[in-house]
XYZ file of C-alpha atoms in Angstrom:
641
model
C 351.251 -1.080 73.425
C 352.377 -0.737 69.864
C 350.025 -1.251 67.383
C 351.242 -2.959 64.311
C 347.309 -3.062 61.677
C 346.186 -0.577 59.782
C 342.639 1.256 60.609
C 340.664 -0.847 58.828
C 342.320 -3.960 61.288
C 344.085 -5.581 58.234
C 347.211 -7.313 59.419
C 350.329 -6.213 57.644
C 353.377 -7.932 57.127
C 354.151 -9.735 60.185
C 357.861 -8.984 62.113
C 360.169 -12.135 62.610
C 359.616 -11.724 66.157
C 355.585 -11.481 65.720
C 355.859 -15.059 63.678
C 357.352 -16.425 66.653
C 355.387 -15.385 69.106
C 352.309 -16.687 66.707
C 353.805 -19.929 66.756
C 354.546 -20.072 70.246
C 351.181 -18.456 71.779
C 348.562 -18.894 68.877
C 345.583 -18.452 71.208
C 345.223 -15.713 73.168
C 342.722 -15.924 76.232
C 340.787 -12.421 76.919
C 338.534 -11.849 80.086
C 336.007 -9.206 79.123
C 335.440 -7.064 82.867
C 333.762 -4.092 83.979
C 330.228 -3.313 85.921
C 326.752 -4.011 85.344
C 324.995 -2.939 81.927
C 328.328 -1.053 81.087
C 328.047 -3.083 77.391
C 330.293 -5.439 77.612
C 327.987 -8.017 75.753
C 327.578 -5.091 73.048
C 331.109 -4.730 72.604
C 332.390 -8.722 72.098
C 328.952 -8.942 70.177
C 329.685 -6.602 67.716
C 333.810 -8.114 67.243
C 332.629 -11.476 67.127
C 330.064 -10.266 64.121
C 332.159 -7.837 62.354
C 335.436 -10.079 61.721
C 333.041 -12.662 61.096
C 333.625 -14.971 63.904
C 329.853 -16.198 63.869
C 327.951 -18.206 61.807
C 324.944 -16.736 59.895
C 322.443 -18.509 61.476
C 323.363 -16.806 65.437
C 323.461 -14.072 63.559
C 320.077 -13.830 62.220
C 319.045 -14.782 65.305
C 320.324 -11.698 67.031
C 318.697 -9.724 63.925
C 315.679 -11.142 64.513
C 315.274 -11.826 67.656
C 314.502 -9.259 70.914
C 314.797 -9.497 74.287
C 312.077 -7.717 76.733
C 312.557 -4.108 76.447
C 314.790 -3.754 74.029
C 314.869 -0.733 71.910
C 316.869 -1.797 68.460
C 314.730 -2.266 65.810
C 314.326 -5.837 64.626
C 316.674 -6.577 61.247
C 319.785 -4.828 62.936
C 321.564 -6.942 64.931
C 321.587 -7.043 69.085
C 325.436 -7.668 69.685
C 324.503 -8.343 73.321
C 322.761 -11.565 72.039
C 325.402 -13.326 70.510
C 326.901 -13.920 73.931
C 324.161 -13.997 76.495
C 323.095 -17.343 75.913
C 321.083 -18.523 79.006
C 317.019 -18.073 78.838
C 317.765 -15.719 82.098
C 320.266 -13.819 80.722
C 317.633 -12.538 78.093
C 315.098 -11.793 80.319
C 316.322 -10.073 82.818
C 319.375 -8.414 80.585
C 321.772 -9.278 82.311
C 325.525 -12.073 81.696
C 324.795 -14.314 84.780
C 327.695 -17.026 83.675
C 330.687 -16.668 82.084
C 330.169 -17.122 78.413
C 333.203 -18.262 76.275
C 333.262 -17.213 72.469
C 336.163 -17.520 69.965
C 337.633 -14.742 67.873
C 339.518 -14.308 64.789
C 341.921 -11.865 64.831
C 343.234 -10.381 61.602
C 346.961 -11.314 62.620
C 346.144 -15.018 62.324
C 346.194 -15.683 66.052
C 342.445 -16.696 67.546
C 341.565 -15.353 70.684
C 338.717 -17.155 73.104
C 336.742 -14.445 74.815
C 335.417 -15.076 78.304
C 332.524 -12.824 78.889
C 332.384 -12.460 82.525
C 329.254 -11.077 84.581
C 328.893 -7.948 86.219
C 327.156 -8.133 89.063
C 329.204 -8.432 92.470
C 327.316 -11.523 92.897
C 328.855 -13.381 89.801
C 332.483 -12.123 90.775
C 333.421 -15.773 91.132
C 332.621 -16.454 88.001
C 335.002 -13.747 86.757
C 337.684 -14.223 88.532
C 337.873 -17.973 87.599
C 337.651 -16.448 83.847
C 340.471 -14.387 84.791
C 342.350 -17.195 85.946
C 343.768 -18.067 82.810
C 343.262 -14.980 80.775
C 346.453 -13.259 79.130
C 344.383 -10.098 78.547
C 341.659 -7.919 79.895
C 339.480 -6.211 78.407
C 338.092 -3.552 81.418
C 334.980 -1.498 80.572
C 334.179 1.369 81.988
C 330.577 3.113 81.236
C 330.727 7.198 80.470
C 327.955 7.999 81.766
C 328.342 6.718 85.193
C 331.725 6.819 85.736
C 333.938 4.595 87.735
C 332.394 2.365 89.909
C 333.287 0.256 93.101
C 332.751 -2.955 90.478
C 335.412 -2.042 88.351
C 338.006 -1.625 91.047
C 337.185 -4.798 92.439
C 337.628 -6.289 88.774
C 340.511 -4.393 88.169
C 342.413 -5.368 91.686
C 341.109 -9.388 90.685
C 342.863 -9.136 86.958
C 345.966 -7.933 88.660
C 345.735 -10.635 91.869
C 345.590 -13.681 88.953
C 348.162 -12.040 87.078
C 346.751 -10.854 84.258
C 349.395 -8.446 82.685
C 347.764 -6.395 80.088
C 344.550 -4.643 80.431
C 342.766 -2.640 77.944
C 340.210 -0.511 79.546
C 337.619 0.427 77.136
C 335.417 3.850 78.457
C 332.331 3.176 76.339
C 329.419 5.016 75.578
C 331.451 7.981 74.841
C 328.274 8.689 72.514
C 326.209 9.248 74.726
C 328.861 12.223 76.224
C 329.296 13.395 72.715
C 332.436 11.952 72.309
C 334.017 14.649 74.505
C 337.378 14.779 75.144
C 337.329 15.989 78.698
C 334.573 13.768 79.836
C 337.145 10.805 78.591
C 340.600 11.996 79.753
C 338.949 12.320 83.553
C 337.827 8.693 83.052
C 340.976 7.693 81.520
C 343.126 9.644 84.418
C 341.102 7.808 87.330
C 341.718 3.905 85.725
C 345.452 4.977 84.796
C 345.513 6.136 88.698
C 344.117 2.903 89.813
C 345.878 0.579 87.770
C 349.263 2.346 88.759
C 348.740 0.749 92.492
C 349.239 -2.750 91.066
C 352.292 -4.183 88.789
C 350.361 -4.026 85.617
C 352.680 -4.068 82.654
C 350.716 -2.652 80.186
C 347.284 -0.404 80.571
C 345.970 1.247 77.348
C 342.141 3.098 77.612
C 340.778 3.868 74.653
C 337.679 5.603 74.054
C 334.964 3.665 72.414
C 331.315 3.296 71.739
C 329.934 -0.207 71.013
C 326.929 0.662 70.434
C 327.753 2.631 67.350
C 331.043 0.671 66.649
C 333.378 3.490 67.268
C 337.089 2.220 67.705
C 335.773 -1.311 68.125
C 337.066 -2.110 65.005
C 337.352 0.909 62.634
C 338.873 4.475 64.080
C 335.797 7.085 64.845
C 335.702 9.940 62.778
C 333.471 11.478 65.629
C 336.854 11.359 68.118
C 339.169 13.168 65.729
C 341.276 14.082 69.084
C 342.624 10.113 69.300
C 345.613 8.623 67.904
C 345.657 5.282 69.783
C 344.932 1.968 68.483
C 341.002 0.939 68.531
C 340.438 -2.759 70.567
C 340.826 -5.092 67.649
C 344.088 -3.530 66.907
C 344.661 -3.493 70.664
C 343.937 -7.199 71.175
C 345.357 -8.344 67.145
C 348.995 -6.588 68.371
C 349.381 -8.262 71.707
C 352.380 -10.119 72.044
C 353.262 -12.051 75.549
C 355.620 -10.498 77.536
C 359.294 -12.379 78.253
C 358.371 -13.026 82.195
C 354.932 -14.530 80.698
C 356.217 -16.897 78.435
C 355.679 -20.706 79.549
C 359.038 -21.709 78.216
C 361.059 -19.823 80.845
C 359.502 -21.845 83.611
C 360.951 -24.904 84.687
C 359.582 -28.121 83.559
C 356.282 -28.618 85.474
C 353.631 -31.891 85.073
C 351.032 -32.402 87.310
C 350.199 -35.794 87.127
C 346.254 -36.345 86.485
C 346.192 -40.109 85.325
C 348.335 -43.137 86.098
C 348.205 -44.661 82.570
C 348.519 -48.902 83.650
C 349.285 -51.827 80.851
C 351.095 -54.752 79.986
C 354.861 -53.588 80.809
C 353.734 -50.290 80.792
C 353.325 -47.157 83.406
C 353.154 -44.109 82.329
C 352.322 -40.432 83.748
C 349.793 -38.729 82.030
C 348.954 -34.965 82.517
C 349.828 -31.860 80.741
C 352.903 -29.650 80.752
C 352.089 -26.579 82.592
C 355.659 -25.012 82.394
C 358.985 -25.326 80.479
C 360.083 -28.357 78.485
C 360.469 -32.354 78.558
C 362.730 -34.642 76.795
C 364.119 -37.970 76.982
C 367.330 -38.130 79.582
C 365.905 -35.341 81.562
C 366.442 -35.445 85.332
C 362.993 -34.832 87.266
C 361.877 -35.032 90.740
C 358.852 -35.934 92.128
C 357.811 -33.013 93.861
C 355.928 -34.124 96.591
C 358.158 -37.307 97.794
C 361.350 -36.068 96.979
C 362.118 -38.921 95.066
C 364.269 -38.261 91.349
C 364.046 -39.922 88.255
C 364.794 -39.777 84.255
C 362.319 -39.192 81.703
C 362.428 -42.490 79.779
C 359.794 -41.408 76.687
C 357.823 -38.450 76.172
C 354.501 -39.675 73.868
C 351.926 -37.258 72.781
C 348.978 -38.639 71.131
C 350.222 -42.418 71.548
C 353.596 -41.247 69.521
C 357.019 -40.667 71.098
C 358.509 -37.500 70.658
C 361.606 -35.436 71.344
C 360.398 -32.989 73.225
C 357.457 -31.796 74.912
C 356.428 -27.606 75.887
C 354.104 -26.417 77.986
C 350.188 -26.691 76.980
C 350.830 -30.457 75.720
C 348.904 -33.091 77.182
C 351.774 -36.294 77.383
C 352.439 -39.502 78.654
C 355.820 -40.065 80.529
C 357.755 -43.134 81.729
C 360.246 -42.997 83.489
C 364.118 -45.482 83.687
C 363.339 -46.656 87.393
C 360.391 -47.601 89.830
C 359.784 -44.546 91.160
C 356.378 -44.204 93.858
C 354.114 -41.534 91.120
C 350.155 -41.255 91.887
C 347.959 -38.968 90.771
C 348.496 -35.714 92.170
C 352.086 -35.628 92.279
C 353.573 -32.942 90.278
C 356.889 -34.003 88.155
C 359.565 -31.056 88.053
C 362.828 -29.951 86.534
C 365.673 -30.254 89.385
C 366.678 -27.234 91.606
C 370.256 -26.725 90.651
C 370.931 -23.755 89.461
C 367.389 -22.203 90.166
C 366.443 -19.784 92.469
C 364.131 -20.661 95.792
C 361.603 -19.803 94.507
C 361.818 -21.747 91.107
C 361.353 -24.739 93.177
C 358.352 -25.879 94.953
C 359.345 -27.345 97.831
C 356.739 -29.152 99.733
C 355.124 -27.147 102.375
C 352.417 -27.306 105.135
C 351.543 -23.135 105.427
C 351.548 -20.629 102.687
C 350.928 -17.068 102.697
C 348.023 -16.354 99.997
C 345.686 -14.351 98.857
C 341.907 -15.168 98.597
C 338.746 -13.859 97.039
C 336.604 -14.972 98.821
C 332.912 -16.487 96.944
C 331.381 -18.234 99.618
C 327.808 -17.368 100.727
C 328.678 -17.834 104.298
C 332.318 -15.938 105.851
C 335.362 -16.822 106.271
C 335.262 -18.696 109.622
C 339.261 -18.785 110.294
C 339.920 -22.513 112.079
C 337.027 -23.892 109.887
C 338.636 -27.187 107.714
C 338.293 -26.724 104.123
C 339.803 -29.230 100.912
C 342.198 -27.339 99.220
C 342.177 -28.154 95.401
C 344.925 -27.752 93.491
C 345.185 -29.690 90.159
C 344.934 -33.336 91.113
C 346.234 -32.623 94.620
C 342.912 -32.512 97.456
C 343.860 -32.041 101.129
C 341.963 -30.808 104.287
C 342.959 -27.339 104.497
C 342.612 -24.392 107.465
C 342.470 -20.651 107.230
C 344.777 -19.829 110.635
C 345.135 -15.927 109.943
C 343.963 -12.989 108.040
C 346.437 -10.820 107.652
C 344.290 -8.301 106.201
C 341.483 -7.512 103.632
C 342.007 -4.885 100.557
C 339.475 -1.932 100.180
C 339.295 -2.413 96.212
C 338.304 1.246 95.781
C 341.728 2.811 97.810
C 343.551 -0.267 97.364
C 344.767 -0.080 101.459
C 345.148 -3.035 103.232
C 343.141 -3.422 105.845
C 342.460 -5.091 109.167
C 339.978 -8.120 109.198
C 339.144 -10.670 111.432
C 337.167 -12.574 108.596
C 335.847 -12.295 104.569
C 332.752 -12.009 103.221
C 331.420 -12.497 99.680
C 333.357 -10.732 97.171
C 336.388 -10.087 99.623
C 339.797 -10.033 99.050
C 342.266 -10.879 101.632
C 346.221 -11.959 102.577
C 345.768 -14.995 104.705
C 347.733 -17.823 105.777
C 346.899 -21.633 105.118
C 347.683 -24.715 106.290
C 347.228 -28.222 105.281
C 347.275 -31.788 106.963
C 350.143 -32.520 104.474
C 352.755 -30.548 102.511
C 352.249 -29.869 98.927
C 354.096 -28.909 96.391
C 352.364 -25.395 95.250
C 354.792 -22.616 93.013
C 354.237 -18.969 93.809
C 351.625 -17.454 92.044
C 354.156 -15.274 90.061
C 356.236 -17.739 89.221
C 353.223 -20.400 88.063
C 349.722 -19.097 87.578
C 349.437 -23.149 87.362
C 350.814 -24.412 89.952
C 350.319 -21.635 91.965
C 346.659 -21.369 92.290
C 344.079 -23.278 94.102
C 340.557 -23.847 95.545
C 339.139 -24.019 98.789
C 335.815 -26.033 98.987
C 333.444 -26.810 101.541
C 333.979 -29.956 102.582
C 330.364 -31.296 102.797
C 328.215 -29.252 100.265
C 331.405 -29.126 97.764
C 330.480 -25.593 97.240
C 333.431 -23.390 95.923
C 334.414 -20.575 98.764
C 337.291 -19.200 97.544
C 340.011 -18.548 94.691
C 343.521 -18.724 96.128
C 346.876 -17.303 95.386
C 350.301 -18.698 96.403
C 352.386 -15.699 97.703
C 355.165 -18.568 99.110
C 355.236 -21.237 101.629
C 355.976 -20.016 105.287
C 359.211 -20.427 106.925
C 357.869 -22.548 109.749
C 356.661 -25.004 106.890
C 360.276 -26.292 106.403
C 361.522 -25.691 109.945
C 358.783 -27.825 111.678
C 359.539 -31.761 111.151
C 357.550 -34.282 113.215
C 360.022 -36.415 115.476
C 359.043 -40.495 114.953
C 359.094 -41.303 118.970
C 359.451 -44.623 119.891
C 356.747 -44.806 122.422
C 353.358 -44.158 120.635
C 349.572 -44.083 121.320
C 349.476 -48.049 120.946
C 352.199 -48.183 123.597
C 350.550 -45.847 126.437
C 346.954 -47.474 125.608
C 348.641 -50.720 126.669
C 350.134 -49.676 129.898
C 346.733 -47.924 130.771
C 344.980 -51.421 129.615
C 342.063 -49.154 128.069
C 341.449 -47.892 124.687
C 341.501 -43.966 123.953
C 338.927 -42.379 122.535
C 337.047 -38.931 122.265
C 333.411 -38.570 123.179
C 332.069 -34.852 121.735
C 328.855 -34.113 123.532
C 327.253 -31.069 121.735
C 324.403 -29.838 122.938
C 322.645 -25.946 123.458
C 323.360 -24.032 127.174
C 321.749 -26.010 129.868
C 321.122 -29.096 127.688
C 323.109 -31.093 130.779
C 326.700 -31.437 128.855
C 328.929 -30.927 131.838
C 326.571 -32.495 134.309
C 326.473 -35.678 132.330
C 330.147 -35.282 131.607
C 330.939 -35.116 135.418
C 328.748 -38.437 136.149
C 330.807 -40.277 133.585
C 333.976 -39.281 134.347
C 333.458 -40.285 138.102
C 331.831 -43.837 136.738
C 335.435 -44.089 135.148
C 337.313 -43.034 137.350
C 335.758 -45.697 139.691
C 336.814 -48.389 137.006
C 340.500 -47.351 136.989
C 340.314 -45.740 133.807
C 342.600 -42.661 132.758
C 340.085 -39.831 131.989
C 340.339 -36.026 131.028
C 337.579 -34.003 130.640
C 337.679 -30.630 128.678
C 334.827 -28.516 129.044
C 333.707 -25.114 127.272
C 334.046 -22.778 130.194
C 336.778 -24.344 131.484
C 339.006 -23.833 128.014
C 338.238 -20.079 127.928
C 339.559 -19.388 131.356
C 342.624 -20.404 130.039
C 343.517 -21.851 126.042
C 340.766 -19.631 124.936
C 340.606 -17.060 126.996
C 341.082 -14.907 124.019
C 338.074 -16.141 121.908
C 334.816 -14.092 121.789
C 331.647 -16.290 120.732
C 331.372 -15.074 117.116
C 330.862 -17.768 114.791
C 334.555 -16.964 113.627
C 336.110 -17.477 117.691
C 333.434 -20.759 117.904
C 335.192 -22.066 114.795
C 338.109 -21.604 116.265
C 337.474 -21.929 119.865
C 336.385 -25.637 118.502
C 339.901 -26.344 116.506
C 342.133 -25.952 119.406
C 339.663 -27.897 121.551
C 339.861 -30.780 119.049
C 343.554 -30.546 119.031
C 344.010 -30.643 122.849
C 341.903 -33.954 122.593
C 344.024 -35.195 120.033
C 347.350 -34.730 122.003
C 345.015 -36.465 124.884
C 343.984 -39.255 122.750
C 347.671 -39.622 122.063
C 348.664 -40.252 125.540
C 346.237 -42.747 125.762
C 343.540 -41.103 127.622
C 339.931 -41.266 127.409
C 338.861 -37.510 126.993
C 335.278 -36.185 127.552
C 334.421 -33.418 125.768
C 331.697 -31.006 126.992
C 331.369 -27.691 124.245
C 328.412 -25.922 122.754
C 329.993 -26.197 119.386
C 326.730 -24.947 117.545
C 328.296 -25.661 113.641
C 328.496 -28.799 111.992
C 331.269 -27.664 110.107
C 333.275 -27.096 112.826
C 332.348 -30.522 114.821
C 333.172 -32.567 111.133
C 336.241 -30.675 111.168
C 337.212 -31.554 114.558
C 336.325 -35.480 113.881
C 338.018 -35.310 110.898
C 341.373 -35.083 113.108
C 341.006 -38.539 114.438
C 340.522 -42.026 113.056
C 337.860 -43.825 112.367
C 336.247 -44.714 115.707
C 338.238 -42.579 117.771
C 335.517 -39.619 117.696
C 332.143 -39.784 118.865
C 330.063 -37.460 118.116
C 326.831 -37.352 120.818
C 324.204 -35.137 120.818
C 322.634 -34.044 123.998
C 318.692 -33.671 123.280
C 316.904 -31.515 125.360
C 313.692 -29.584 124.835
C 314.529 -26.050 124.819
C 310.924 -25.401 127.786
C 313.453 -27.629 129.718
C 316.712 -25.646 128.729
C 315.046 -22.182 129.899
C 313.818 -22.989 132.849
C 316.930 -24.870 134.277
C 319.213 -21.933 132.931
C 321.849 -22.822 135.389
C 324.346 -19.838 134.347
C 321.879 -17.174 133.700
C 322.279 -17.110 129.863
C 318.897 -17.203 129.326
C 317.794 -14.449 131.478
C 320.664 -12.445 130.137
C 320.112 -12.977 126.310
C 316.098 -12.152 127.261
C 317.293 -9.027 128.589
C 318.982 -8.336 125.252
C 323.010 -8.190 127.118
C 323.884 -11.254 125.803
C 323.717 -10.798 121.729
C 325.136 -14.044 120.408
C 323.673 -16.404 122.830
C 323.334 -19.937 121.411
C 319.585 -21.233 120.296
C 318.515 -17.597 121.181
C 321.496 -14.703 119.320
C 322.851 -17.088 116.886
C 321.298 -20.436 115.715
C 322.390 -24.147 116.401
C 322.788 -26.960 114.229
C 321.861 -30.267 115.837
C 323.797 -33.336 114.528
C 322.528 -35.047 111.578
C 323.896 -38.168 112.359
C 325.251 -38.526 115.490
C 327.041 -41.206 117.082
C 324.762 -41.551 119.965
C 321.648 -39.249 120.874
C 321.113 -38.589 124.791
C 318.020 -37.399 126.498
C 319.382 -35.051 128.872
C 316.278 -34.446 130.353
C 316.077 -37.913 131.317
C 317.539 -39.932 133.864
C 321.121 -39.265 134.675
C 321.857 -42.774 135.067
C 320.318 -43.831 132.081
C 322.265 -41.334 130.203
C 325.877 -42.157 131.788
C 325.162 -46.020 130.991
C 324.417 -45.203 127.062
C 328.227 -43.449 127.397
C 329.406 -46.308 129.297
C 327.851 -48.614 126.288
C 329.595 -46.443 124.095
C 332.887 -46.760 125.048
C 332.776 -50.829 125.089
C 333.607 -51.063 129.178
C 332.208 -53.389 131.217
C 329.331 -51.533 133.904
């Protein structure tokens, strides 16, 4: 990186080329990294204060105020305070959330600061402040060296393609500011950030605490020539492959603006450029258009770039909703400057969720306005952030990163992640707690995604329903070992047999002798052991049969996911109560006795828990009657007993 202020961070006379790229990028987004207590707090503390990017008041409150422990004197100012704003954050010392502060730099340009926790717990909350950042600023402390931490935040800048990275080895005061102790510092992140496509890397050697090259060279580290971080961050200029422009037109629409004669697409330009007469497709329909007016702030325009929130119309009735994403046409573009709609993408996850990765587990998949049911059906691998190797994985926990590959119920329209950090990117939430479990990463959309096309048959599920004059449906009796699932599901399926109607009945062991005969009983082979079972019944329901199902299936998750295949009414979810004195004693398989005797480690109610419904279709006592339970099915299902 070439520095272009003087050592006292005083802008000179700006280039041609650096007043364009001020025009064109005048905010610059910087995630500040690194491990715990390592000082990043110190360090954006003490820039924010000494280009006087605060006002007086926070800053006599960091003068004059102290947090537990804290050894500066009061009337000098704590730098760590003018970021750490949460009550918790003070008392325990600590950035828990991601605190955003904005920064003047001497060139003219402002810079918004994200400063981003340190703890592994809290790497969710960095990576989303990576997300969007165009620089890094990586600490590293002296006196402990390089940690696991900053790999992992070093491999998570690179994964959401953040291109420049200044790594900033602080404390070198408390090494006294020796040369050796930095260059082996400075040799191990150069070594590390070689492994990914990082386009620029400087280190410099710094100490916040005492404001050496923060903003001002050190006189105490005669032996360095490079630029200190202000100059780092004032000289920063986007590279060519990061500029906006050089993407093709890209709007995802957020808002379907409705009036008098009006419709318009509202949303803001996440790539390239849009002007009246353009040609533009509607990404996920297929459907093209041209751009009628562009309007920004209720007043047409000529054109439009990229970081402008505008309304669109458009010359004909074209079929727009909210989460449709408006693009520039594919002649003349590569592949992969056109996202095709696709069903399975290859993509790369850190994962944030409490709980694993279950693989087969359903999922919404969040990707500007678009929200579909999504499943994990591979993992390709999971990266050691320390070696960088890919390794093998059959799930992710917290703080993971990993190649998978997705599908959804419906093909979207998603960029690669190089090409659009945009419309590249996603979310994967848990469906029912809407808890955040993982940042994705659009490597590109599977082969099979455009090869696979659903063939409209004339004869459908109405059509075989009719012949077999019944109506097809699932019934999903969950229930722990011995709890009477297959017994009951035997009774019923003779009762309808009786009545002439067309039955199947899937049941757990039966599916592992054979479909799942490859599945283990971790949670991850339950999850999905109970996909393809769900499945099956679908292609059952389909043929218009009524299928019984008789499986464990000891997650909610997984049983929501599975109804969430079928439509309303077609899935019934039945629990099959029975006290677990009953359970033990009737042990008809021997699970029991073998999970007592410790050889059976994952056993279900004893190994690994279950969760009963919470509100099941129908609840039956199966230590009751067996009559009495078959005629609550046969209720159920609407036939005549």
């Amino acid at each position: 990186m070439t520095t272009t202020t003087t050592p006292t961070g005083v802008a000179p006379r700006r280039t041609a080329d650096e007043d364009r790229a001020l025009a064109e990028h005048p905010i610059v987004r910087v995630v500040a990294c690194g491990s715990v207590d390592d000082g990043k707090s110190t360090l954006i503390g003490r820039l924010l204060a000494e280009t006087e990017s605060v006002p007086d008041d926070i800053l006599d409150y960091a003068r004059n105020t102290r947090r537990s422990g804290s050894t500066i004197p009061k009337g000098e100012v704590d730098f760590s305070m003018l970021t750490d704003g949460l009550e918790a954050e003070h008392e325990q010392g600590i950035t828990i959330d991601v605190a955003y502060r904005h920064l003047y730099l001497p060139s003219g340009r402002r810079a918004i600061i994200a400063d981003a926790p340190g703890h592994e717990q809290y790497t969710r909350n960095m990576a989303v402040a990576a997300s969007t950042a165009d620089i890094a600023i990586l600490l590293v402390d002296a006196t402990r060296g390089i940690r696991p931490q900053t790999h992992r935040h070093l491999t998570v800048c690179a994964l959401m393609g953040v291109r420049t990275v200044i790594v900033a080895i602080n404390k070198l005061d408390a090494v006294g500011f020796e040369h050796v102790a930095f260059e082996e510092l400075a040799g191990g992140v150069r070594s590390a950030a070689a492994r990914f496509d990082l386009e620029e890397v400087d280190v410099i050697p710094v100490s916040a605490l005492t404001g050496d090259n923060v903003i001002d060279r050190s006189t105490q580290m005669p032996w360095y020539h490079g630029p200190t971080v202000l100059e780092a961050l004032t000289s920063w200029q986007p590279a060519a492959s990061e500029d906006t422009n050089v993407v093709p037109f890209r709007l995802p629409v957020q808002y379907v603006v409705r009036a008098d004669d009006f419709r318009g697409y509202a949303g803001t330009v996440v790539g390239g450029t849009v002007r009246p007469g353009d040609k533009v497709v509607v990404n996920a329909k297929g459907g093209s258009t041209i751009v009628e007016r562009v309007l920004v702030g209720g007043e047409e325009v000529d054109e439009a770039h990229a970081g402008t929130a505008v309304v669109v119309t458009v010359e004909t009735e074209t079929d727009v909703t909210r989460g449709d994403l408006l693009v520039a046409p594919a002649e003349g573009l590569a592949a992969d400057h056109y996202p095709r709609p696709a069903s399975a993408f290859a993509a790369d996850l850190v994962w944030t969720g409490e709980e694993e990765l279950r693989h087969g587990r359903s999922y919404l998949l969040l990707a500007g306005g678009l929200a579909v049911p999504a499943v994990v059906t591979a993992i390709r691998g999971r990266r050691d952030v320390v070696s960088g190797e890919e390794m093998a994985g059959r799930t992710l926990k917290m703080n993971d990163i990993g190649h998978v590959e997705i599908a959804t119920d419906t093909a979207v329209p998603l960029d690669p992640y190089a090409v659009s950090r945009d419309t590249g990117g996603f979310l994967l939430v848990e469906r029912v707690s809407r808890d955040t479990v993982a940042a994705g990463l659009v490597r590109h959309s599977l082969r099979r995604a455009h090869n696979v096309t659903p063939h409209a048959f004339t004869v459908d599920q109405d059509a075989r329903a009719l012949l077999k004059g019944q109506r097809p449906r699932v019934l999903w009796l969950t229930g722990v070992p011995g709890a009477g699932k297959s017994t009951i599901a035997d009774a019923l399926e003779r009762k309808l047999h009786g009545m002439g109607l067309h039955t199947y009945v899937l049941d757990g062991d039966g599916v592992r002798t054979g479909l799942n005969k490859d599945l283990g009983f971790t949670p991850e082979d339950r999850a999905e052991n109970v996909r393809r079972v769900a499945e099956t019944a679908k292609l059952m329901v389909d043929a218009g049969l009524i299928v019984i199902v008789s499986l464990v299936s000891p997650f909610r998750g997984d049983r929501r996911a599975a109804k969430g295949l079928f439509q309303e009414g077609d899935f019934l979810e039945v629990w099959v109560d029975t006290p677990s004195d009953v359970v033990v004693e009737r042990d008809p398989k021997g699970l029991y006795a073998k999970a007592k005797a410790g050889t059976l480690p994952n056993m279900t109610g004893v190994g690994q828990g279950y969760e009963p419904p919470e509100k099941p279709d129908l609840v039956v006592q199966g230590s009751g009657e067996l009559d009495d339970a078959v005629n609550q099915l046969l209720d159920a299902l609407e036939v005549t007993h």
